[in-house]
């Protein structure tokens, strides 16, 4: 069955804006040759920082990471894409959902991809002295 033969609403797709994209390489593996979850969290935090920085017009810091589940492993050679979506903007905080999707190293089709994880990051806007400030100041 091809993509055109299925109901397009049933095909999972990333939500939000593509913010970061990279290749999982051998130098990123742990002792056992796997891509560790911490590697993903590091880049998810960077993607959240980029999205929050656009909204805050500058520096932000992570204050919380909410509800993260890992759905599948990331293999060496996978193209890893990080999608961000601003969920809520408070006085000094920004809540952002970050989704991670991979294209396997030997995917037969360009559209072949799978979701690896998602989490909500809460970031606060900071001034030049590292103190919390209003998002839109």
CSV table of N, CA, C and O in Angstrom, one decimal:
chain,number,residue,atom,x,y,z
A,1,UNK,N,0.9,-1.2,0.0
A,1,UNK,CA,0.0,0.0,0.0
A,1,UNK,C,0.9,1.2,0.0
A,1,UNK,O,1.8,1.3,0.8
A,2,UNK,N,0.6,2.2,-0.9
A,2,UNK,CA,1.4,3.4,-0.9
A,2,UNK,C,0.8,4.5,-0.1
A,2,UNK,O,-0.3,4.4,0.4
A,3,UNK,N,1.6,5.5,0.1
A,3,UNK,CA,1.1,6.7,0.9
A,3,UNK,C,-0.2,7.3,0.3
A,3,UNK,O,-1.1,7.6,1.0
A,4,UNK,N,-0.3,7.3,-1.0
A,4,UNK,CA,-1.5,7.8,-1.7
A,4,UNK,C,-2.7,6.9,-1.5
A,4,UNK,O,-3.8,7.4,-1.5
A,5,UNK,N,-2.5,5.6,-1.2
A,5,UNK,CA,-3.6,4.7,-1.0
A,5,UNK,C,-4.2,4.8,0.4
A,5,UNK,O,-5.2,4.2,0.7
A,6,UNK,N,-3.5,5.4,1.3
A,6,UNK,CA,-3.9,5.5,2.7
A,6,UNK,C,-4.6,6.8,3.0
A,6,UNK,O,-4.4,7.8,2.2
A,7,UNK,N,-5.3,6.9,4.1
A,7,UNK,CA,-5.9,8.1,4.5
A,7,UNK,C,-4.7,9.0,5.1
A,7,UNK,O,-4.1,8.6,6.1
A,8,UNK,N,-4.5,10.2,4.5
A,8,UNK,CA,-3.4,11.0,4.9
A,8,UNK,C,-3.5,11.4,6.4
A,8,UNK,O,-2.5,11.7,7.0
A,9,UNK,N,-4.7,11.5,6.9
A,9,UNK,CA,-4.9,11.8,8.3
A,9,UNK,C,-4.3,10.8,9.3
A,9,UNK,O,-4.1,11.0,10.4
A,10,UNK,N,-4.2,9.5,8.8
A,10,UNK,CA,-3.7,8.4,9.6
A,10,UNK,C,-2.2,8.3,9.6
A,10,UNK,O,-1.6,7.5,10.4
A,11,UNK,N,-1.5,9.1,8.7
A,11,UNK,CA,-0.1,9.0,8.6
A,11,UNK,C,0.5,10.0,9.7
A,11,UNK,O,0.3,11.2,9.6
A,12,UNK,N,1.3,9.4,10.6
A,12,UNK,CA,1.9,10.3,11.7
A,12,UNK,C,2.8,11.3,11.0
A,12,UNK,O,3.6,11.0,10.1
A,13,UNK,N,2.8,12.5,11.5
A,13,UNK,CA,3.7,13.6,11.0
A,13,UNK,C,4.1,14.5,12.1
A,13,UNK,O,3.4,14.6,13.1
A,14,UNK,N,5.3,15.0,12.0
A,14,UNK,CA,5.8,15.9,13.0
A,14,UNK,C,4.9,17.1,13.2
A,14,UNK,O,4.3,17.6,12.2
A,15,UNK,N,4.8,17.6,14.4
A,15,UNK,CA,4.1,18.8,14.7
A,15,UNK,C,5.1,19.9,15.0
A,15,UNK,O,6.0,19.7,15.7
A,16,UNK,N,4.9,21.1,14.5
A,16,UNK,CA,5.7,22.2,14.8
A,16,UNK,C,6.7,22.5,13.6
A,16,UNK,O,6.5,22.1,12.5
A,17,UNK,N,7.7,23.3,14.0
A,17,UNK,CA,8.7,23.8,13.0
A,17,UNK,C,10.0,23.0,13.1
A,17,UNK,O,10.5,22.8,14.2
A,18,UNK,N,10.5,22.7,12.0
A,18,UNK,CA,11.9,22.0,12.0
A,18,UNK,C,12.9,23.1,12.5
A,18,UNK,O,13.0,24.1,11.9
A,19,UNK,N,13.5,22.7,13.6
A,19,UNK,CA,14.4,23.7,14.3
A,19,UNK,C,15.9,23.2,14.2
A,19,UNK,O,16.8,24.1,14.2
A,20,UNK,N,16.1,21.9,14.2
A,20,UNK,CA,17.4,21.4,14.2
A,20,UNK,C,17.4,20.1,13.5
A,20,UNK,O,16.5,19.3,13.6
A,21,UNK,N,18.5,19.8,12.8
A,21,UNK,CA,18.6,18.5,12.0
A,21,UNK,C,20.1,18.1,12.0
A,21,UNK,O,20.9,18.9,11.7
A,22,UNK,N,20.3,16.8,12.4
A,22,UNK,CA,21.7,16.4,12.4
A,22,UNK,C,21.8,14.9,12.1
A,22,UNK,O,20.8,14.2,12.1
A,23,UNK,N,23.0,14.4,12.0
A,23,UNK,CA,23.3,13.0,11.7
A,23,UNK,C,23.8,12.3,13.0
A,23,UNK,O,24.7,12.9,13.6
A,24,UNK,N,23.2,11.2,13.4
A,24,UNK,CA,23.7,10.4,14.5
A,24,UNK,C,24.9,9.6,14.1
A,24,UNK,O,24.8,8.7,13.2
A,25,UNK,N,26.1,10.0,14.5
A,25,UNK,CA,27.3,9.3,14.1
A,25,UNK,C,27.9,8.4,15.1
A,25,UNK,O,27.5,8.4,16.3
A,26,UNK,N,28.9,7.6,14.7
A,26,UNK,CA,29.6,6.7,15.6
A,26,UNK,C,30.2,7.4,16.8
A,26,UNK,O,30.2,6.8,17.9
A,27,UNK,N,30.7,8.6,16.7
A,27,UNK,CA,31.3,9.3,17.8
A,27,UNK,C,30.3,9.7,18.9
A,27,UNK,O,30.6,10.0,20.0
A,28,UNK,N,29.0,9.6,18.6
A,28,UNK,CA,27.9,9.9,19.5
A,28,UNK,C,27.4,8.7,20.3
A,28,UNK,O,26.6,8.9,21.2
A,29,UNK,N,28.0,7.5,20.1
A,29,UNK,CA,27.5,6.3,20.8
A,29,UNK,C,28.0,6.2,22.2
A,29,UNK,O,29.1,6.8,22.6
A,30,UNK,N,27.4,5.3,23.0
A,30,UNK,CA,27.8,5.0,24.3
A,30,UNK,C,28.7,3.8,24.2
A,30,UNK,O,29.1,3.3,23.1
A,31,UNK,N,29.1,3.2,25.3
A,31,UNK,CA,30.0,2.1,25.4
A,31,UNK,C,29.5,0.9,24.6
A,31,UNK,O,30.4,0.1,24.1
A,32,UNK,N,28.2,0.7,24.4
A,32,UNK,CA,27.7,-0.4,23.7
A,32,UNK,C,27.4,-0.1,22.3
A,32,UNK,O,26.8,-1.0,21.6
A,33,UNK,N,27.7,1.1,21.8
A,33,UNK,CA,27.5,1.4,20.4
A,33,UNK,C,26.1,1.9,20.1
A,33,UNK,O,25.7,2.1,18.9
A,34,UNK,N,25.3,2.3,21.1
A,34,UNK,CA,24.0,2.9,21.0
A,34,UNK,C,24.0,4.4,21.1
A,34,UNK,O,24.9,4.9,21.8
A,35,UNK,N,23.1,5.1,20.5
A,35,UNK,CA,22.9,6.5,20.7
A,35,UNK,C,22.2,6.7,22.0
A,35,UNK,O,21.0,6.2,22.2
A,36,UNK,N,22.8,7.3,23.1
A,36,UNK,CA,22.1,7.4,24.4
A,36,UNK,C,21.0,8.4,24.4
A,36,UNK,O,21.0,9.4,23.7
A,37,UNK,N,20.1,8.2,25.3
A,37,UNK,CA,19.0,9.2,25.5
A,37,UNK,C,19.5,10.6,25.9
A,37,UNK,O,18.9,11.6,25.5
A,38,UNK,N,20.6,10.6,26.7
A,38,UNK,CA,21.1,11.9,27.1
A,38,UNK,C,21.6,12.8,25.9
A,38,UNK,O,21.5,14.0,25.9
A,39,UNK,N,22.0,12.1,24.8
A,39,UNK,CA,22.4,12.8,23.6
A,39,UNK,C,21.2,13.5,23.0
A,39,UNK,O,21.3,14.6,22.6
A,40,UNK,N,20.1,12.7,23.0
A,40,UNK,CA,18.9,13.3,22.4
A,40,UNK,C,18.4,14.5,23.3
A,40,UNK,O,18.0,15.5,22.8
A,41,UNK,N,18.4,14.3,24.6
A,41,UNK,CA,18.0,15.4,25.5
A,41,UNK,C,18.8,16.6,25.3
A,41,UNK,O,18.3,17.7,25.3
A,42,UNK,N,20.1,16.5,25.1
A,42,UNK,CA,21.0,17.6,24.9
A,42,UNK,C,20.5,18.4,23.7
A,42,UNK,O,20.4,19.7,23.7
A,43,UNK,N,20.3,17.7,22.6
A,43,UNK,CA,19.9,18.4,21.4
A,43,UNK,C,18.4,18.9,21.4
A,43,UNK,O,18.1,20.0,20.8
A,44,UNK,N,17.6,18.2,22.2
A,44,UNK,CA,16.2,18.7,22.4
A,44,UNK,C,16.2,20.0,23.1
A,44,UNK,O,15.5,21.0,22.8
A,45,UNK,N,17.1,20.1,24.1
A,45,UNK,CA,17.2,21.3,24.9
A,45,UNK,C,17.8,22.5,24.0
A,45,UNK,O,17.3,23.6,24.1
A,46,UNK,N,18.7,22.2,23.1
A,46,UNK,CA,19.2,23.2,22.2
A,46,UNK,C,18.1,23.7,21.3
A,46,UNK,O,18.0,24.9,21.0
A,47,UNK,N,17.3,22.8,20.8
A,47,UNK,CA,16.1,23.1,19.9
A,47,UNK,C,15.2,24.0,20.7
A,47,UNK,O,14.7,25.0,20.1
A,48,UNK,N,14.9,23.6,21.9
A,48,UNK,CA,14.0,24.5,22.7
A,48,UNK,C,14.5,25.8,23.0
A,48,UNK,O,13.8,26.8,23.0
A,49,UNK,N,15.9,25.9,23.2
A,49,UNK,CA,16.5,27.2,23.4
A,49,UNK,C,16.4,28.1,22.2
A,49,UNK,O,16.1,29.3,22.3
A,50,UNK,N,16.6,27.5,21.0
A,50,UNK,CA,16.4,28.3,19.7
A,50,UNK,C,15.0,28.8,19.6
A,50,UNK,O,14.8,30.0,19.3
A,51,UNK,N,14.0,28.0,19.8
A,51,UNK,CA,12.6,28.4,19.7
A,51,UNK,C,12.3,29.5,20.8
A,51,UNK,O,11.6,30.5,20.5
A,52,UNK,N,12.7,29.2,22.0
A,52,UNK,CA,12.4,30.2,23.1
A,52,UNK,C,13.1,31.5,22.9
A,52,UNK,O,12.6,32.6,23.1
A,53,UNK,N,14.4,31.4,22.4
A,53,UNK,CA,15.1,32.7,22.2
A,53,UNK,C,14.5,33.6,21.1
A,53,UNK,O,14.5,34.8,21.2
A,54,UNK,N,13.8,32.9,20.1
A,54,UNK,CA,13.1,33.7,19.1
A,54,UNK,C,11.9,34.5,19.8
A,54,UNK,O,11.7,35.6,19.5
A,55,UNK,N,11.2,33.8,20.6
A,55,UNK,CA,10.1,34.4,21.3
A,55,UNK,C,10.5,35.4,22.3
A,55,UNK,O,9.8,36.5,22.4
A,56,UNK,N,11.5,35.1,23.1
A,56,UNK,CA,12.0,36.0,24.2
A,56,UNK,C,12.9,37.2,23.7
A,56,UNK,O,13.1,38.1,24.4
A,57,UNK,N,13.3,37.0,22.4
A,57,UNK,CA,14.3,38.0,21.9
A,57,UNK,C,15.6,38.0,22.6
A,57,UNK,O,16.2,39.1,22.8
A,58,UNK,N,16.0,36.9,23.0
A,58,UNK,CA,17.3,36.8,23.7
A,58,UNK,C,17.5,35.5,24.5
A,58,UNK,O,16.8,34.5,24.3
A,59,UNK,N,18.3,35.6,25.5
A,59,UNK,CA,18.7,34.5,26.4
A,59,UNK,C,17.6,33.9,27.2
A,59,UNK,O,16.7,34.6,27.7
A,60,UNK,N,17.6,32.6,27.3
A,60,UNK,CA,16.6,31.8,28.1
A,60,UNK,C,17.4,30.7,28.8
A,60,UNK,O,18.5,30.3,28.4
A,61,UNK,N,16.7,30.1,29.8
A,61,UNK,CA,17.3,28.9,30.5
A,61,UNK,C,16.2,27.9,30.8
A,61,UNK,O,15.0,28.3,31.0
A,62,UNK,N,16.5,26.7,30.7
A,62,UNK,CA,15.6,25.6,31.0
A,62,UNK,C,15.3,25.5,32.5
A,62,UNK,O,16.3,25.5,33.3
A,63,UNK,N,14.1,25.5,32.9
A,63,UNK,CA,13.7,25.3,34.3
A,63,UNK,C,13.0,24.0,34.6
A,63,UNK,O,13.0,23.5,35.7
A,64,UNK,N,12.5,23.4,33.5
A,64,UNK,CA,11.8,22.1,33.7
A,64,UNK,C,11.7,21.4,32.4
A,64,UNK,O,11.6,22.0,31.3
A,65,UNK,N,11.8,20.0,32.4
A,65,UNK,CA,11.5,19.2,31.3
A,65,UNK,C,10.3,18.3,31.8
A,65,UNK,O,10.5,17.6,32.8
A,66,UNK,N,9.2,18.3,31.1
A,66,UNK,CA,8.0,17.6,31.5
A,66,UNK,C,7.8,16.4,30.6
A,66,UNK,O,8.0,16.4,29.4
A,67,UNK,N,7.4,15.3,31.2
A,67,UNK,CA,6.9,14.0,30.5
A,67,UNK,C,7.6,13.6,29.2
A,67,UNK,O,7.1,13.9,28.2
A,68,UNK,N,8.7,12.9,29.4
A,68,UNK,CA,9.4,12.4,28.2
A,68,UNK,C,9.4,10.9,28.2
A,68,UNK,O,9.6,10.2,29.2
A,69,UNK,N,9.0,10.3,27.1
A,69,UNK,CA,9.0,8.9,26.9
A,69,UNK,C,9.8,8.6,25.6
A,69,UNK,O,9.6,9.3,24.6
A,70,UNK,N,10.6,7.6,25.7
A,70,UNK,CA,11.4,7.2,24.5
A,70,UNK,C,10.6,6.0,23.8
A,70,UNK,O,10.3,5.0,24.4
A,71,UNK,N,10.3,6.2,22.5
A,71,UNK,CA,9.5,5.3,21.8
A,71,UNK,C,10.3,4.3,21.0
A,71,UNK,O,9.8,3.1,20.8
A,72,UNK,N,11.4,4.6,20.5
A,72,UNK,CA,12.3,3.7,19.7
A,72,UNK,C,13.7,4.2,19.8
A,72,UNK,O,14.0,5.4,20.0
A,73,UNK,N,14.7,3.3,19.6
A,73,UNK,CA,16.1,3.7,19.6
A,73,UNK,C,16.5,4.5,18.3
A,73,UNK,O,15.8,4.4,17.3
A,74,UNK,N,17.6,5.2,18.5
A,74,UNK,CA,18.2,5.9,17.3
A,74,UNK,C,19.4,5.1,16.9
A,74,UNK,O,20.3,4.9,17.8
A,75,UNK,N,19.5,4.8,15.7
A,75,UNK,CA,20.7,4.0,15.1
A,75,UNK,C,21.7,5.0,14.5
A,75,UNK,O,21.4,6.0,14.0
A,76,UNK,N,22.9,4.6,14.6
A,76,UNK,CA,24.0,5.3,13.9
A,76,UNK,C,23.7,5.5,12.5
A,76,UNK,O,23.2,4.5,11.8
A,77,UNK,N,23.8,6.6,11.9
A,77,UNK,CA,23.5,6.9,10.5
A,77,UNK,C,22.2,7.5,10.3
A,77,UNK,O,21.8,7.9,9.2
A,78,UNK,N,21.3,7.5,11.3
A,78,UNK,CA,20.0,8.1,11.2
A,78,UNK,C,20.1,9.6,11.1
A,78,UNK,O,20.9,10.2,11.8
A,79,UNK,N,19.2,10.2,10.3
A,79,UNK,CA,19.1,11.6,10.3
A,79,UNK,C,18.0,12.0,11.3
A,79,UNK,O,16.9,11.5,11.3
A,80,UNK,N,18.4,12.8,12.3
A,80,UNK,CA,17.6,13.1,13.4
A,80,UNK,C,17.1,14.6,13.3
A,80,UNK,O,17.9,15.5,13.1
A,81,UNK,N,15.8,14.7,13.3
A,81,UNK,CA,15.1,16.0,13.2
A,81,UNK,C,14.4,16.4,14.4
A,81,UNK,O,13.7,15.6,15.0
A,82,UNK,N,14.6,17.7,14.8
A,82,UNK,CA,14.0,18.2,16.1
A,82,UNK,C,13.0,19.3,15.7
A,82,UNK,O,13.3,20.3,15.1
A,83,UNK,N,11.7,19.0,16.0
A,83,UNK,CA,10.6,20.0,15.7
A,83,UNK,C,10.2,20.7,17.0
A,83,UNK,O,10.0,20.0,18.0
A,84,UNK,N,9.9,22.0,17.0
A,84,UNK,CA,9.5,22.7,18.1
A,84,UNK,C,8.2,23.4,17.9
A,84,UNK,O,7.9,23.8,16.7
A,85,UNK,N,7.4,23.5,18.9
A,85,UNK,CA,6.1,24.2,18.9
A,85,UNK,C,5.9,24.9,20.2
A,85,UNK,O,5.8,24.3,21.2
A,86,UNK,N,5.7,26.2,20.1
A,86,UNK,CA,5.5,27.0,21.3
A,86,UNK,C,4.0,26.7,21.8
A,86,UNK,O,3.1,26.9,21.0
A,87,UNK,N,3.9,26.3,23.0
A,87,UNK,CA,2.6,25.9,23.5
A,87,UNK,C,1.9,27.1,24.4
A,87,UNK,O,0.7,27.2,24.4
A,88,UNK,N,2.8,27.8,25.1
A,88,UNK,CA,2.3,28.8,26.0
A,88,UNK,C,3.4,29.8,26.3
A,88,UNK,O,4.5,29.4,26.5
A,89,UNK,N,3.0,31.0,26.4
A,89,UNK,CA,3.9,32.1,26.8
A,89,UNK,C,3.3,32.8,28.0
A,89,UNK,O,2.2,33.3,28.0
A,90,UNK,N,4.1,32.7,29.1
A,90,UNK,CA,3.7,33.4,30.3
A,90,UNK,C,4.4,34.7,30.5
A,90,UNK,O,5.0,35.3,29.5
A,91,UNK,N,4.4,35.3,31.7
A,91,UNK,CA,5.1,36.6,31.9
A,91,UNK,C,6.6,36.4,31.6
A,91,UNK,O,7.2,37.2,30.9
A,92,UNK,N,7.2,35.4,32.2
A,92,UNK,CA,8.7,35.2,32.0
A,92,UNK,C,9.0,33.9,31.5
A,92,UNK,O,10.2,33.6,31.2
A,93,UNK,N,8.0,33.0,31.3
A,93,UNK,CA,8.3,31.6,30.9
A,93,UNK,C,7.7,31.3,29.5
A,93,UNK,O,6.7,31.9,29.1
A,94,UNK,N,8.3,30.3,28.9
A,94,UNK,CA,7.8,29.8,27.6
A,94,UNK,C,7.8,28.3,27.7
A,94,UNK,O,8.8,27.7,28.0
A,95,UNK,N,6.6,27.7,27.3
A,95,UNK,CA,6.5,26.2,27.3
A,95,UNK,C,6.5,25.8,25.9
A,95,UNK,O,5.7,26.3,25.0
A,96,UNK,N,7.5,24.9,25.6
A,96,UNK,CA,7.7,24.4,24.2
A,96,UNK,C,7.7,22.9,24.1
A,96,UNK,O,8.3,22.2,24.9
A,97,UNK,N,6.9,22.4,23.1
A,97,UNK,CA,7.0,21.0,22.9
A,97,UNK,C,8.1,20.7,21.8
A,97,UNK,O,8.2,21.4,20.8
A,98,UNK,N,8.9,19.7,22.1
A,98,UNK,CA,10.0,19.3,21.2
A,98,UNK,C,9.7,17.9,20.8
A,98,UNK,O,9.6,17.0,21.7
A,99,UNK,N,9.6,17.6,19.5
A,99,UNK,CA,9.4,16.2,19.0
A,99,UNK,C,10.7,15.9,18.3
A,99,UNK,O,11.3,16.7,17.6
A,100,UNK,N,11.1,14.6,18.4
A,100,UNK,CA,12.3,14.1,17.7
A,100,UNK,C,11.8,13.0,16.8
A,100,UNK,O,11.1,12.0,17.2
A,101,UNK,N,12.2,13.1,15.5
A,101,UNK,CA,11.8,12.2,14.4
A,101,UNK,C,13.1,11.7,13.8
A,101,UNK,O,14.1,12.5,13.6
A,102,UNK,N,13.2,10.5,13.4
A,102,UNK,CA,14.4,10.0,12.7
A,102,UNK,C,14.0,9.4,11.3
A,102,UNK,O,12.9,8.9,11.1
A,103,UNK,N,15.0,9.5,10.4
A,103,UNK,CA,14.9,8.8,9.1
A,103,UNK,C,16.0,7.8,9.3
A,103,UNK,O,17.2,8.1,9.4
A,104,UNK,N,15.6,6.5,9.2
A,104,UNK,CA,16.6,5.4,9.4
A,104,UNK,C,17.8,5.5,8.4
A,104,UNK,O,17.6,6.0,7.3
A,105,UNK,N,18.9,5.0,8.7
A,105,UNK,CA,20.1,5.1,7.8
A,105,UNK,C,19.9,4.4,6.5
A,105,UNK,O,20.5,4.9,5.5
A,106,UNK,N,19.1,3.4,6.4
A,106,UNK,CA,18.9,2.7,5.1
A,106,UNK,C,17.4,2.8,4.7
A,106,UNK,O,16.9,1.8,4.1
A,107,UNK,N,16.8,3.9,5.0
A,107,UNK,CA,15.4,4.1,4.6
A,107,UNK,C,15.2,4.0,3.1
A,107,UNK,O,16.0,4.6,2.4
A,108,UNK,N,14.2,3.3,2.7
A,108,UNK,CA,14.0,3.2,1.2
A,108,UNK,C,13.4,4.4,0.6
A,108,UNK,O,13.6,4.7,-0.5
A,109,UNK,N,12.6,5.1,1.4
A,109,UNK,CA,11.9,6.2,0.9
A,109,UNK,C,12.2,7.5,1.7
A,109,UNK,O,12.4,7.4,2.9
A,110,UNK,N,12.2,8.6,1.1
A,110,UNK,CA,12.6,9.9,1.8
A,110,UNK,C,11.6,10.2,2.9
A,110,UNK,O,11.9,10.7,3.9
A,111,UNK,N,10.3,9.8,2.7
A,111,UNK,CA,9.3,10.1,3.7
A,111,UNK,C,9.2,9.1,4.8
A,111,UNK,O,8.5,9.3,5.8
A,112,UNK,N,10.1,8.1,4.7
A,112,UNK,CA,10.1,7.1,5.8
A,112,UNK,C,10.8,7.7,7.0
A,112,UNK,O,11.9,8.0,7.0
A,113,UNK,N,10.0,7.8,8.1
A,113,UNK,CA,10.5,8.4,9.3
A,113,UNK,C,9.7,7.9,10.5
A,113,UNK,O,8.6,7.4,10.3
A,114,UNK,N,10.2,8.0,11.7
A,114,UNK,CA,9.5,7.5,12.8
A,114,UNK,C,9.8,8.5,14.0
A,114,UNK,O,10.9,9.0,14.1
A,115,UNK,N,8.8,8.6,14.9
A,115,UNK,CA,8.9,9.4,16.0
A,115,UNK,C,9.7,8.7,17.1
A,115,UNK,O,9.5,7.5,17.4
A,116,UNK,N,10.7,9.4,17.7
A,116,UNK,CA,11.5,8.8,18.7
A,116,UNK,C,11.1,9.2,20.1
A,116,UNK,O,11.0,8.4,21.0
A,117,UNK,N,10.8,10.5,20.3
A,117,UNK,CA,10.4,11.0,21.6
A,117,UNK,C,9.8,12.3,21.5
A,117,UNK,O,9.9,13.0,20.4
A,118,UNK,N,9.2,12.8,22.6
A,118,UNK,CA,8.8,14.2,22.7
A,118,UNK,C,8.8,14.6,24.1
A,118,UNK,O,8.7,13.7,25.0
A,119,UNK,N,8.9,15.9,24.4
A,119,UNK,CA,8.9,16.4,25.7
A,119,UNK,C,8.5,17.9,25.7
A,119,UNK,O,8.6,18.5,24.7
A,120,UNK,N,8.0,18.3,26.8
A,120,UNK,CA,7.7,19.7,27.0
A,120,UNK,C,8.8,20.4,27.8
A,120,UNK,O,9.1,19.9,28.9
A,121,UNK,N,9.4,21.4,27.3
A,121,UNK,CA,10.4,22.2,28.0
A,121,UNK,C,9.9,23.5,28.5
A,121,UNK,O,9.1,24.2,27.7
A,122,UNK,N,10.2,23.9,29.7
A,122,UNK,CA,9.8,25.2,30.2
A,122,UNK,C,11.1,26.0,30.4
A,122,UNK,O,12.0,25.5,31.0
A,123,UNK,N,11.1,27.1,29.7
A,123,UNK,CA,12.3,28.0,29.7
A,123,UNK,C,11.8,29.3,30.2
A,123,UNK,O,10.7,29.8,30.0
A,124,UNK,N,12.8,30.0,30.9
A,124,UNK,CA,12.5,31.4,31.3
A,124,UNK,C,13.4,32.4,30.6
A,124,UNK,O,14.6,32.0,30.3
A,125,UNK,N,12.9,33.6,30.4
A,125,UNK,CA,13.8,34.6,29.8
A,125,UNK,C,14.7,35.2,30.8
A,125,UNK,O,14.3,35.4,32.0
A,126,UNK,N,15.9,35.5,30.4
A,126,UNK,CA,17.0,36.0,31.3
A,126,UNK,C,17.5,37.3,30.7
A,126,UNK,O,17.6,37.5,29.5
A,127,UNK,N,17.8,38.2,31.7
A,127,UNK,CA,18.5,39.5,31.3
A,127,UNK,C,20.0,39.3,31.1
A,127,UNK,O,20.5,38.1,31.3
A,128,UNK,N,20.7,40.3,30.9
A,128,UNK,CA,22.2,40.2,30.7
A,128,UNK,C,22.9,39.8,31.9
A,128,UNK,O,24.1,39.3,31.9
A,129,UNK,N,22.3,40.0,33.1
A,129,UNK,CA,22.9,39.6,34.4
A,129,UNK,C,22.5,38.2,34.8
A,129,UNK,O,22.8,37.8,36.0
A,130,UNK,N,21.7,37.5,34.0
A,130,UNK,CA,21.2,36.2,34.3
A,130,UNK,C,20.0,36.1,35.3
A,130,UNK,O,19.7,35.1,35.8
A,131,UNK,N,19.3,37.2,35.4
A,131,UNK,CA,18.1,37.3,36.2
A,131,UNK,C,16.9,37.1,35.3
A,131,UNK,O,16.9,37.6,34.2
A,132,UNK,N,15.9,36.5,35.9
A,132,UNK,CA,14.6,36.3,35.2
A,132,UNK,C,14.0,37.7,34.8
A,132,UNK,O,14.0,38.6,35.6
A,133,UNK,N,13.5,37.7,33.6
A,133,UNK,CA,12.9,39.0,33.1
A,133,UNK,C,11.6,38.6,32.3
A,133,UNK,O,11.3,37.4,32.1
A,134,UNK,N,10.8,39.6,32.0
A,134,UNK,CA,9.6,39.4,31.2
A,134,UNK,C,10.0,39.0,29.8
A,134,UNK,O,11.0,39.4,29.3
A,135,UNK,N,9.2,38.1,29.2
A,135,UNK,CA,9.4,37.6,27.9
A,135,UNK,C,9.4,38.7,26.9
A,135,UNK,O,10.3,38.9,26.0
A,136,UNK,N,8.4,39.6,27.0
A,136,UNK,CA,8.3,40.7,26.0
A,136,UNK,C,8.5,42.0,26.8
A,136,UNK,O,7.6,42.7,27.2
A,137,UNK,N,9.8,42.3,27.0
A,137,UNK,CA,10.2,43.5,27.8
A,137,UNK,C,10.7,44.6,26.9
A,137,UNK,O,11.1,44.4,25.7
